[in-house]
PDB file of C-alpha atoms and ligand atoms in Angstrom:
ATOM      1  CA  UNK I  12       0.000   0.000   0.000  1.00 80.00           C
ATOM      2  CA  UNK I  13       1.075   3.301  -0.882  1.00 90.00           C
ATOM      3  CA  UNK I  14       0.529   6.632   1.358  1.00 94.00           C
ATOM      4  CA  UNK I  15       0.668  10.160  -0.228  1.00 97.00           C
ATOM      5  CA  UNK I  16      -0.011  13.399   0.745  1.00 98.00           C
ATOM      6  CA  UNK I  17       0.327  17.092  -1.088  1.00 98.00           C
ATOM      7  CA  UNK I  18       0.389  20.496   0.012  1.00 98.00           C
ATOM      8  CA  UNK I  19       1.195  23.974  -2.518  1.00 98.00           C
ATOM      9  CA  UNK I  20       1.253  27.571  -1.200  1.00 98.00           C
ATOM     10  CA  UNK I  21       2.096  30.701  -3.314  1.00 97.00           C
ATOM     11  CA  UNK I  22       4.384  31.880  -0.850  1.00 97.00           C
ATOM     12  CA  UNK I  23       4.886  35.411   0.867  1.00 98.00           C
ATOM     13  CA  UNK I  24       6.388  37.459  -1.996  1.00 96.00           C
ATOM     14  CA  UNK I  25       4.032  35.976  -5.500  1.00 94.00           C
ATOM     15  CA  UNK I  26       0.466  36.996  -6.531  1.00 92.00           C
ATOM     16  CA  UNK I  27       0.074  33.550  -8.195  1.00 92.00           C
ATOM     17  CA  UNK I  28       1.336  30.564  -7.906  1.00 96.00           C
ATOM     18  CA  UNK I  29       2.668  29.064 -10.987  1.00 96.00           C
ATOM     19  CA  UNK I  30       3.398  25.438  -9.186  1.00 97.00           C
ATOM     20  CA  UNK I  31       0.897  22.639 -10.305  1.00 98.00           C
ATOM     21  CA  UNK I  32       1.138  18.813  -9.064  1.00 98.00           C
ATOM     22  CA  UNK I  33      -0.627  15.814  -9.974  1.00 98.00           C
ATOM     23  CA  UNK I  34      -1.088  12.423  -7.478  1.00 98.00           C
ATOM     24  CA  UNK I  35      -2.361   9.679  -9.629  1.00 97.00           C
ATOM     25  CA  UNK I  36      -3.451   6.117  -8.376  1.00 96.00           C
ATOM     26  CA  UNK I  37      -2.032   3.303 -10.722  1.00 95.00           C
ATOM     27  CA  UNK I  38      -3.457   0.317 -10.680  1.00 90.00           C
ATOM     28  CA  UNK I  39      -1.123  -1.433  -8.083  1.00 87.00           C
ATOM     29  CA  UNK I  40       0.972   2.031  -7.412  1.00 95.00           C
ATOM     30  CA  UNK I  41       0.842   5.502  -8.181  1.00 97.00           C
ATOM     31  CA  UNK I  42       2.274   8.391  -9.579  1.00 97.00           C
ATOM     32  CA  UNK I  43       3.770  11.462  -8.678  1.00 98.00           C
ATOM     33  CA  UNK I  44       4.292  15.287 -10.546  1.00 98.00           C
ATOM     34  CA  UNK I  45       5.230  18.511 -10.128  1.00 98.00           C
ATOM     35  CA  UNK I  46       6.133  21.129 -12.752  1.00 98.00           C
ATOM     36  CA  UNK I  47       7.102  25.155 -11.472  1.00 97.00           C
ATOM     37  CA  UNK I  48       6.355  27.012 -13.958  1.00 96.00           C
ATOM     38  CA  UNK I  49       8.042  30.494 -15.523  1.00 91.00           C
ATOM     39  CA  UNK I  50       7.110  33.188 -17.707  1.00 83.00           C
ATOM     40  CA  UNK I  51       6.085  36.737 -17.782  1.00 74.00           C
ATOM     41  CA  UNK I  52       2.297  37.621 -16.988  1.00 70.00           C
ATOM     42  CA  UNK I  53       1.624  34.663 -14.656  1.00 72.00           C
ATOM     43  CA  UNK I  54       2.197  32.615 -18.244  1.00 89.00           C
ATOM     44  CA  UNK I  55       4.074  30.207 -16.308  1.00 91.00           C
ATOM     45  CA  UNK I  56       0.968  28.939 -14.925  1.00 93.00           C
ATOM     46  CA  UNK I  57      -0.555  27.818 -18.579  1.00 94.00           C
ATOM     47  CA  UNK I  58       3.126  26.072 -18.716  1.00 95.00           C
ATOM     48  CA  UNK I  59       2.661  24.066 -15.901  1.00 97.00           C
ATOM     49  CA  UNK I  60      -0.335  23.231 -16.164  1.00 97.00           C
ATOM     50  CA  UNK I  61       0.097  21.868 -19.469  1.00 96.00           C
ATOM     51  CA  UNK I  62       2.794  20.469 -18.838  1.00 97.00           C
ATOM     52  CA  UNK I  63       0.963  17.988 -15.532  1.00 98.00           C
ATOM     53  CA  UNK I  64      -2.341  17.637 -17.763  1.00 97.00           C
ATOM     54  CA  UNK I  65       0.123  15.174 -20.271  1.00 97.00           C
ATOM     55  CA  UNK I  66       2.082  13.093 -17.333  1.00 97.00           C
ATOM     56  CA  UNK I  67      -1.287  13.171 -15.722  1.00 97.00           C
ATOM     57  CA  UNK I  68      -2.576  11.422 -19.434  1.00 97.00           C
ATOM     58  CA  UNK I  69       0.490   9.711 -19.353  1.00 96.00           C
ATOM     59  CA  UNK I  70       0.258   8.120 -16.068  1.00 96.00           C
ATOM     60  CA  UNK I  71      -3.467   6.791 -16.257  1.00 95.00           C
ATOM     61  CA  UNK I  72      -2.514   5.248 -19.672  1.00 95.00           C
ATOM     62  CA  UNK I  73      -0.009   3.344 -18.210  1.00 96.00           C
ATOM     63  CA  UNK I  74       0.629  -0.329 -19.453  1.00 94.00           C
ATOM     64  CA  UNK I  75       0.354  -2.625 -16.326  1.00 90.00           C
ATOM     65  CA  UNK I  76       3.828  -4.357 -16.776  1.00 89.00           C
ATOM     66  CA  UNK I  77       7.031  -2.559 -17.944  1.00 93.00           C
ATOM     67  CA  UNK I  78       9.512   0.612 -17.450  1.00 96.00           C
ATOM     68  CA  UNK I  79       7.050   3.755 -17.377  1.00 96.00           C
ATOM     69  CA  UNK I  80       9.696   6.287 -18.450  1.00 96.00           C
ATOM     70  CA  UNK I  81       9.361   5.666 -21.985  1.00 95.00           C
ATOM     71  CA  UNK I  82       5.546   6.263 -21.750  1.00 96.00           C
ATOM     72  CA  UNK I  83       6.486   9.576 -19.294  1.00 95.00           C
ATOM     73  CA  UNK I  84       9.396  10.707 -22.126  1.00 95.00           C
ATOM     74  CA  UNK I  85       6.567  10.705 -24.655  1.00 95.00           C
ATOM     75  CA  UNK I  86       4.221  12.746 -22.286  1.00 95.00           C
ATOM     76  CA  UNK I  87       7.262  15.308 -21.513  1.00 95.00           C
ATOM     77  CA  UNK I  88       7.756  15.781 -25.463  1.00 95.00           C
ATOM     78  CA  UNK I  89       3.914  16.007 -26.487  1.00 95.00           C
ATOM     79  CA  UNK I  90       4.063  18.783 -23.102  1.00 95.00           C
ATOM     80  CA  UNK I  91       7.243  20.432 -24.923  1.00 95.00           C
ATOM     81  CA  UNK I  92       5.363  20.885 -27.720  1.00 94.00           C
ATOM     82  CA  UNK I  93       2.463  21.649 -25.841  1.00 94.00           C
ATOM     83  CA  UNK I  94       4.087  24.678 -24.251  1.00 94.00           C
ATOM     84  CA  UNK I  95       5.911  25.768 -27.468  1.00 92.00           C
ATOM     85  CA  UNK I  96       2.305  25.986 -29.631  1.00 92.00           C
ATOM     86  CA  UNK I  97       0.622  28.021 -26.711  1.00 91.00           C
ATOM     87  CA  UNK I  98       3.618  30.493 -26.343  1.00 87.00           C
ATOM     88  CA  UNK I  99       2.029  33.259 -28.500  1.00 85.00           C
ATOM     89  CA  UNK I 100       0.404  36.473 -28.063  1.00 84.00           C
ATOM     90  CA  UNK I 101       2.089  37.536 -25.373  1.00 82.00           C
ATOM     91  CA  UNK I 102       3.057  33.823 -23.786  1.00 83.00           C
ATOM     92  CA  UNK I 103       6.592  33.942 -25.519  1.00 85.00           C
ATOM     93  CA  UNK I 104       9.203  32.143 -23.623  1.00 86.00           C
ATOM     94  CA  UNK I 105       6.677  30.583 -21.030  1.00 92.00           C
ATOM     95  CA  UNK I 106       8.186  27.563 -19.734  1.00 94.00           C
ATOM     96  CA  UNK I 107       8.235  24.652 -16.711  1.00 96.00           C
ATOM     97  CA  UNK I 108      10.260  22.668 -14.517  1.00 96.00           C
ATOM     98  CA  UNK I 109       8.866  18.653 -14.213  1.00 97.00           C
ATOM     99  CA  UNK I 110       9.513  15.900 -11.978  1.00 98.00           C
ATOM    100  CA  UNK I 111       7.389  12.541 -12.280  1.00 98.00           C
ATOM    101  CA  UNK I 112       7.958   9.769  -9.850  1.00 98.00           C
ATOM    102  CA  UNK I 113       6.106   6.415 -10.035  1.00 98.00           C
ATOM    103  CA  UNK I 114       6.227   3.744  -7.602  1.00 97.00           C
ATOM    104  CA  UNK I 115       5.010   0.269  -8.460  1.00 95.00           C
ATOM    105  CA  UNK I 116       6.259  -3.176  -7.762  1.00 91.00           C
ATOM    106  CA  UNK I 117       8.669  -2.247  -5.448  1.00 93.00           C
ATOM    107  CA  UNK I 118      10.394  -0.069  -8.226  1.00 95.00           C
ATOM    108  CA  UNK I 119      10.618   3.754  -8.132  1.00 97.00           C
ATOM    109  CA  UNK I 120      11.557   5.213 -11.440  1.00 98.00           C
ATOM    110  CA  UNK I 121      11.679   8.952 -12.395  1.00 98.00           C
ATOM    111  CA  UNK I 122      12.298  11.789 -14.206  1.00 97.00           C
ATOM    112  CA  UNK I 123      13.728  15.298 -14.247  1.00 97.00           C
ATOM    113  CA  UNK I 124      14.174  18.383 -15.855  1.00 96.00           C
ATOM    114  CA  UNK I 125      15.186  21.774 -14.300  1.00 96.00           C
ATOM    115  CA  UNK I 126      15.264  22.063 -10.802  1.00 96.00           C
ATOM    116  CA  UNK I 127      12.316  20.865  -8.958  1.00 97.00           C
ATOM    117  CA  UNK I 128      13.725  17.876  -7.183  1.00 98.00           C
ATOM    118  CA  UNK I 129      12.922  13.982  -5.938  1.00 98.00           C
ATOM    119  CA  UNK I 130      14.390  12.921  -2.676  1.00 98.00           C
ATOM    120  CA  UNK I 131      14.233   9.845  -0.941  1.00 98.00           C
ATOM    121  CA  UNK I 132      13.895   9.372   3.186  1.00 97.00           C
ATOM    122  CA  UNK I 133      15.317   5.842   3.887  1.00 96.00           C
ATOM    123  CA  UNK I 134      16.364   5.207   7.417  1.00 93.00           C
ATOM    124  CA  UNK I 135      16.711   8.738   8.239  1.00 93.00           C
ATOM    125  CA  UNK I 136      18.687   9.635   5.726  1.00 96.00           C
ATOM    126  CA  UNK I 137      17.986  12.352   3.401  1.00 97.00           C
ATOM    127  CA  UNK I 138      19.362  11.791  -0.529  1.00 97.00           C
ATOM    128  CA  UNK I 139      18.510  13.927  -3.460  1.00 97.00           C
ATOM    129  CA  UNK I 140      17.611  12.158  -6.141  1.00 98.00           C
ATOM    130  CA  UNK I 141      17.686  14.513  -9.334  1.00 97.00           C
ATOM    131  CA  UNK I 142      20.325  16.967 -10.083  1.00 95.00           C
ATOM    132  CA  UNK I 143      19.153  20.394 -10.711  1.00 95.00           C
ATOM    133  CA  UNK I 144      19.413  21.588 -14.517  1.00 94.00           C
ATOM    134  CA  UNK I 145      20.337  24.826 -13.112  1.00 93.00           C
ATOM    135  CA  UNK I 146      23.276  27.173 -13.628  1.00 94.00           C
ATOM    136  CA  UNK I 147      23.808  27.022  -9.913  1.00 95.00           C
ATOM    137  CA  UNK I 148      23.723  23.342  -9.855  1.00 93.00           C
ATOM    138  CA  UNK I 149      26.516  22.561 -12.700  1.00 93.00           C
ATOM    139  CA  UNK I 150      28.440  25.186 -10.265  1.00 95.00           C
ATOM    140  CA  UNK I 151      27.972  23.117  -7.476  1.00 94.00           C
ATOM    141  CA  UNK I 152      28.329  19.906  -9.519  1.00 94.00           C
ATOM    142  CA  UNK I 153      32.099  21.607 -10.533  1.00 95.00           C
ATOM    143  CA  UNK I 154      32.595  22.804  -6.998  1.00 95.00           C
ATOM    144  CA  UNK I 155      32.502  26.252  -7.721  1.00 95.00           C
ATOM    145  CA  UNK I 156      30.138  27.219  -4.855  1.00 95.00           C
ATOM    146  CA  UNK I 157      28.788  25.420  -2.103  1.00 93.00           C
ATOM    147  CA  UNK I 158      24.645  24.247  -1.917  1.00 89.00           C
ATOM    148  CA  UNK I 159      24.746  26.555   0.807  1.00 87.00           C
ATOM    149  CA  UNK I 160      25.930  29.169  -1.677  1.00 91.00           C
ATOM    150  CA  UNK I 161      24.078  28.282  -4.829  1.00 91.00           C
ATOM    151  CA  UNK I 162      20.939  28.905  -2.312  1.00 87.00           C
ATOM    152  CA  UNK I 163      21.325  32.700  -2.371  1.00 89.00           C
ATOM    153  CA  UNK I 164      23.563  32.875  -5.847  1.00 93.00           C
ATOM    154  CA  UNK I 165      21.933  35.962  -7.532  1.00 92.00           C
ATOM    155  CA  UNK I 166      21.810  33.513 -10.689  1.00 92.00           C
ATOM    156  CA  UNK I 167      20.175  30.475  -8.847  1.00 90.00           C
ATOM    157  CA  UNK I 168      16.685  31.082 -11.194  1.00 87.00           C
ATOM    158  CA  UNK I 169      18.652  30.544 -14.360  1.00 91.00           C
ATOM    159  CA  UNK I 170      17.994  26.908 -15.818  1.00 93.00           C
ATOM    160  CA  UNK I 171      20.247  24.733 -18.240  1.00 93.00           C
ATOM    161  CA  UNK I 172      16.883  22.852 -19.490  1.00 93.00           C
ATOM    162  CA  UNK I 173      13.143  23.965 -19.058  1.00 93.00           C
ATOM    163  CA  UNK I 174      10.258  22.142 -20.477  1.00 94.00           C
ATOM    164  CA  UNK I 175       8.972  25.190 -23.457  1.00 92.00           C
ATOM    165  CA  UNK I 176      12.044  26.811 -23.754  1.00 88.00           C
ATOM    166  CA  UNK I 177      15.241  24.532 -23.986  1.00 83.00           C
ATOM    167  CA  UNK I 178      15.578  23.355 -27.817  1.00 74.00           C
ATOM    168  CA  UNK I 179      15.910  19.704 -26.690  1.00 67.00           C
ATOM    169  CA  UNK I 180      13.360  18.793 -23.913  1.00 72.00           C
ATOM    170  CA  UNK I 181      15.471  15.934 -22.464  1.00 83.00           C
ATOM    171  CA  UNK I 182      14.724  14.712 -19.095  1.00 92.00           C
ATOM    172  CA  UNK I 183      17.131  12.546 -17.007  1.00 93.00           C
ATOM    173  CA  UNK I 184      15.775   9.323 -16.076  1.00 95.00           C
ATOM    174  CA  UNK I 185      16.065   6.936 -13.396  1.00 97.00           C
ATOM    175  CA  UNK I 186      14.885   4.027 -11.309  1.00 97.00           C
ATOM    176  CA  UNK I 187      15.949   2.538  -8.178  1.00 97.00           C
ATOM    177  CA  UNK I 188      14.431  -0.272  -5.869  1.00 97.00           C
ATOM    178  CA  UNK I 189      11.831   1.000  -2.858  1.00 96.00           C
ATOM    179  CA  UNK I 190      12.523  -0.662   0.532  1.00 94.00           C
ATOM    180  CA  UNK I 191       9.742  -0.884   3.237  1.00 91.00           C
ATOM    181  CA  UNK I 192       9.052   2.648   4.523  1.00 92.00           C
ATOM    182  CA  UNK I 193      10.638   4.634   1.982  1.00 96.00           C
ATOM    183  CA  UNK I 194       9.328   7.955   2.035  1.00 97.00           C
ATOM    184  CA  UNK I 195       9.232   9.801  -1.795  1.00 98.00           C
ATOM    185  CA  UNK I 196       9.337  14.063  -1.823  1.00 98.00           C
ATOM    186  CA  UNK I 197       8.813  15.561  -5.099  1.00 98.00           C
ATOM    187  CA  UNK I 198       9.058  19.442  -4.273  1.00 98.00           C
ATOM    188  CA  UNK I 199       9.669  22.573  -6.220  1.00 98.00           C
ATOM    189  CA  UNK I 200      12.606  25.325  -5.090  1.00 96.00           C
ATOM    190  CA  UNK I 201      10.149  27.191  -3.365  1.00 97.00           C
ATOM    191  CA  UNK I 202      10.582  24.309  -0.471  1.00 98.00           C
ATOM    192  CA  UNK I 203      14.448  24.094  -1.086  1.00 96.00           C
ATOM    193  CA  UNK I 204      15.515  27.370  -1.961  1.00 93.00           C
ATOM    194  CA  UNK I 205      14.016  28.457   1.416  1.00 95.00           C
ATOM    195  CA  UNK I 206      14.670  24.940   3.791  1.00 96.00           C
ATOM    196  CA  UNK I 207      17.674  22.823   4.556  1.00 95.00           C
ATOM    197  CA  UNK I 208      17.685  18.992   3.702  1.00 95.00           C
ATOM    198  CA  UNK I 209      18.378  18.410   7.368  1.00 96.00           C
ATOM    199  CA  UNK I 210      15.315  20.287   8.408  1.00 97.00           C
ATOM    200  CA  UNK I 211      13.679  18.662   5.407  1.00 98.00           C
ATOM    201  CA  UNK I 212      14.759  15.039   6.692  1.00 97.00           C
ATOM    202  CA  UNK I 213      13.699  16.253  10.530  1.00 97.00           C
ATOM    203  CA  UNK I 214      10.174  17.198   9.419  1.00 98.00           C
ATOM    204  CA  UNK I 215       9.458  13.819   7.437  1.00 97.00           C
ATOM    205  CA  UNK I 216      11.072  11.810  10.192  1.00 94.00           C
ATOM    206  CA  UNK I 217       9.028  13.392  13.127  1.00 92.00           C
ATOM    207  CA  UNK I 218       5.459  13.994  11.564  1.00 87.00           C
ATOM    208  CA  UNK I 219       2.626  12.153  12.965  1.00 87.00           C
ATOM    209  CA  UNK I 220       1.256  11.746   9.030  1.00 94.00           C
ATOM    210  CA  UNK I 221       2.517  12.502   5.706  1.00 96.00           C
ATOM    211  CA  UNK I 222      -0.171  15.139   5.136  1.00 97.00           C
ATOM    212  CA  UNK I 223       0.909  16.845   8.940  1.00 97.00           C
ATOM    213  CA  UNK I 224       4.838  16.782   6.697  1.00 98.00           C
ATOM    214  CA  UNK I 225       3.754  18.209   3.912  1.00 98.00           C
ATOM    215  CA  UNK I 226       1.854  21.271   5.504  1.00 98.00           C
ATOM    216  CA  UNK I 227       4.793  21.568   7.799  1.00 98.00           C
ATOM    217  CA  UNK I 228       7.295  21.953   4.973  1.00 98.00           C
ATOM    218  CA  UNK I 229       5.149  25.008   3.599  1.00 98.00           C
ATOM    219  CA  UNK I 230       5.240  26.423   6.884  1.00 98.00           C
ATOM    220  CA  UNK I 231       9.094  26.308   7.013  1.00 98.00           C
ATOM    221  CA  UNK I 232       9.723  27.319   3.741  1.00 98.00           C
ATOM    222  CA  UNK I 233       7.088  30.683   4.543  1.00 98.00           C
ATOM    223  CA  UNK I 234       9.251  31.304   7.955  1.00 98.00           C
ATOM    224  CA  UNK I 235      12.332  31.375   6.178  1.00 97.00           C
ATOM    225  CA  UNK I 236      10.612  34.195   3.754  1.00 97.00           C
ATOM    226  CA  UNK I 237       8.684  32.515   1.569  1.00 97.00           C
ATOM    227  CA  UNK I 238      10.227  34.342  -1.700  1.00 95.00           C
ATOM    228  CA  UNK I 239       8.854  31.382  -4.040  1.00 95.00           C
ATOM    229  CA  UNK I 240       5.507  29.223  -4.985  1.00 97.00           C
ATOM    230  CA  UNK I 241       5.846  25.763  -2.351  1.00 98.00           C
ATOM    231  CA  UNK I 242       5.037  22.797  -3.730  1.00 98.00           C
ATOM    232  CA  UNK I 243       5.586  19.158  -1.432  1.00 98.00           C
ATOM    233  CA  UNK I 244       4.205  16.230  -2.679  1.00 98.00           C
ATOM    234  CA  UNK I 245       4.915  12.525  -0.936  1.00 98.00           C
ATOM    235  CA  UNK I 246       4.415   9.142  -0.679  1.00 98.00           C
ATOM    236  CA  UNK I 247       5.238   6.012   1.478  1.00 95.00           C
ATOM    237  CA  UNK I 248       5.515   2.899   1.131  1.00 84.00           C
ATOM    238  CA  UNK I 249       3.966   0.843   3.125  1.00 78.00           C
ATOM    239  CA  UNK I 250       6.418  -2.359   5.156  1.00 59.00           C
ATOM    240  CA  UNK I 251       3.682  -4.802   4.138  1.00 55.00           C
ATOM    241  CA  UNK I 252       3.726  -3.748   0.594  1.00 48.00           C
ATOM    242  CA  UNK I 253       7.483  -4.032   0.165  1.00 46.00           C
ATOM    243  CA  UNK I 254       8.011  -7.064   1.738  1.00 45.00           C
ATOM    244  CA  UNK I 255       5.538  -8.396  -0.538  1.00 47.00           C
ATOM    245  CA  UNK I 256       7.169  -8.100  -3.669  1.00 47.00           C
TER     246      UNK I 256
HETATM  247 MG1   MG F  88       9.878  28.075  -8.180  1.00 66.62          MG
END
C-alpha cells in the first residue's frame, strides 16, 4: 500500500502561484508530478499546467507491466510541444520545470528536468535524487560554490533545461528499488531554496502523518521568507507492501 499526501502555497512574496502537481493512483501504485512554472504575466501557470495535464494522461494510460519512463518521455515531449504551440500572443518564452515519480512493484523510477527535485527518506537519511538543470547546480556539480551558496547565488533562477524553452526537452531518467518505509518528496525550489535537507529530513522523520509533513514543509519554507511558490508532494511505502514483492 502506498501513502501520499500534497500540500502547494504561493508563498509570501508571488500573486500567483505558478506550481501545479498531480497524485495519480495506478493500478497497483501511483504516480507522482510537479512542474514550477516560468514566464512573464503569470504565463508560467498555462506552462505548468500543461505540462501535468500530459504526465497526468500519461500516467493513467499506463501499461500494467514494464519501465514507465518511456511512456512519461513521450508525455514530456507532447508537453514540450504543448508549451511551445501556446507560447504566443504575449506567452513567448513561457516555460516549466517537471519531476514525475512512479512507484510500483517495489520499483521507483523517475524523471527530471530543471530544478524541482525527488528525494528519498530511507532510514533517516535524506538523498537527493535529481540533479538540478540549473546554472547554480553545474556550479555546485564543478565545486565552484557550495549548496549553501548556490541557495542565495543571484543567478540560482537561471535553468540549463526547461520544459517550453530549452531546444531539446530531455529529461534525465532513473529508477531505483523502494525498501519498506521509503518515504518519496517531489518538491519545487520554493521548499528548497528556502529549507535545509536536514530540516527537510527532521520534518518527514518526526510527523505524525505525511499530510501533517507536507503542511509543515510550507510552513518552514514561509518562515524562512517565503520568496517562491511551495510545492511538497509525498508518498510512502507501506512495510507490508514491500516485503511483498
Ligand atoms: Mg519556483
Amino acid at each position: 500500500m502506498l501513502e501520499h499526501a500534497a500540500a502547494t502555497h504561493v508563498g509570501l512574496e508571488r500573486s500567483h502561484n505558478e506550481d501545479a502537481w498531480r497524485i495519480v493512483p495506478l493500478p497497483a501504485g501511483l504516480g507522482l508530478a510537479v512542474a514550477d512554472g516560468m514566464g512573464s504575466h503569470a504565463t508560467g501557470e498555462v506552462a505548468s499546467q500543461l505540462a501535468i495535464e500530459q504526465v497526468a494522461t500519461a500516467l493513467a494510460a499506463l501499461p500494467p507491466n514494464g519501465s514507465a519512463l518511456p511512456h512519461l518521455q513521450q508525455a514530456v515531449d507532447a508537453a514540450h510541444e504543448a508549451i511551445r504551440g501556446a507560447a504566443r500572443g504575449g506567452r513567448e518564452g513561457m516555460g516549466c520545470t517537471l519531476v514525475v515519480a512512479v512507484l510500483r512493484a517495489g520499483q521507483l523510477e523517475y524523471l527530471n528536468i530543471g530544478d524541482s527535485r525527488a528525494y528519498l527518506l530511507r532510514d533517516g537519511q535524506l538523498r537527493q535524487l535529481t540533479d538540478d538543470d540549473s546554472l547554480v547546480g553545474e556550479m555546485v556539480r564543478h565545486r565552484l560554490i557550495t549548496a549553501d551558496e548556490a541557495k542565495v547565488h543571484a543567478l540560482r533562477s537561471v535553468l540549463t533545461k526547461a520544459l517550453g524553452v530549452t531546444d531539446a526537452a530531455l529529461a534525465t531518467v532513473a529508477s531505483l528499488a523502494l525498501e519498506p518505509a521509503d518515504i518519496v518528496l517531489l518538491c519545487s525550489d520554493g521548499l528548497t531554496g528556502m529549507v535545509t535537507d536536514a530540516a527537510i529530513a527532521t520534518t518527514l522523520a518526526a510527523a505524525g502523518s505525511l499530510q501533517e509533513a507536507a503542511d509543515q514543509l510550507v510552513v518552514l519554507a514561509n518562515e524562512a521568507g517565503g520568496k517562491d511558490n511551495i510545492t511538497v508532494v509525498l508518498a510512502r511505502q507501506t512495510a507490508a507492501d514491500a516485503a511483498a514483492r
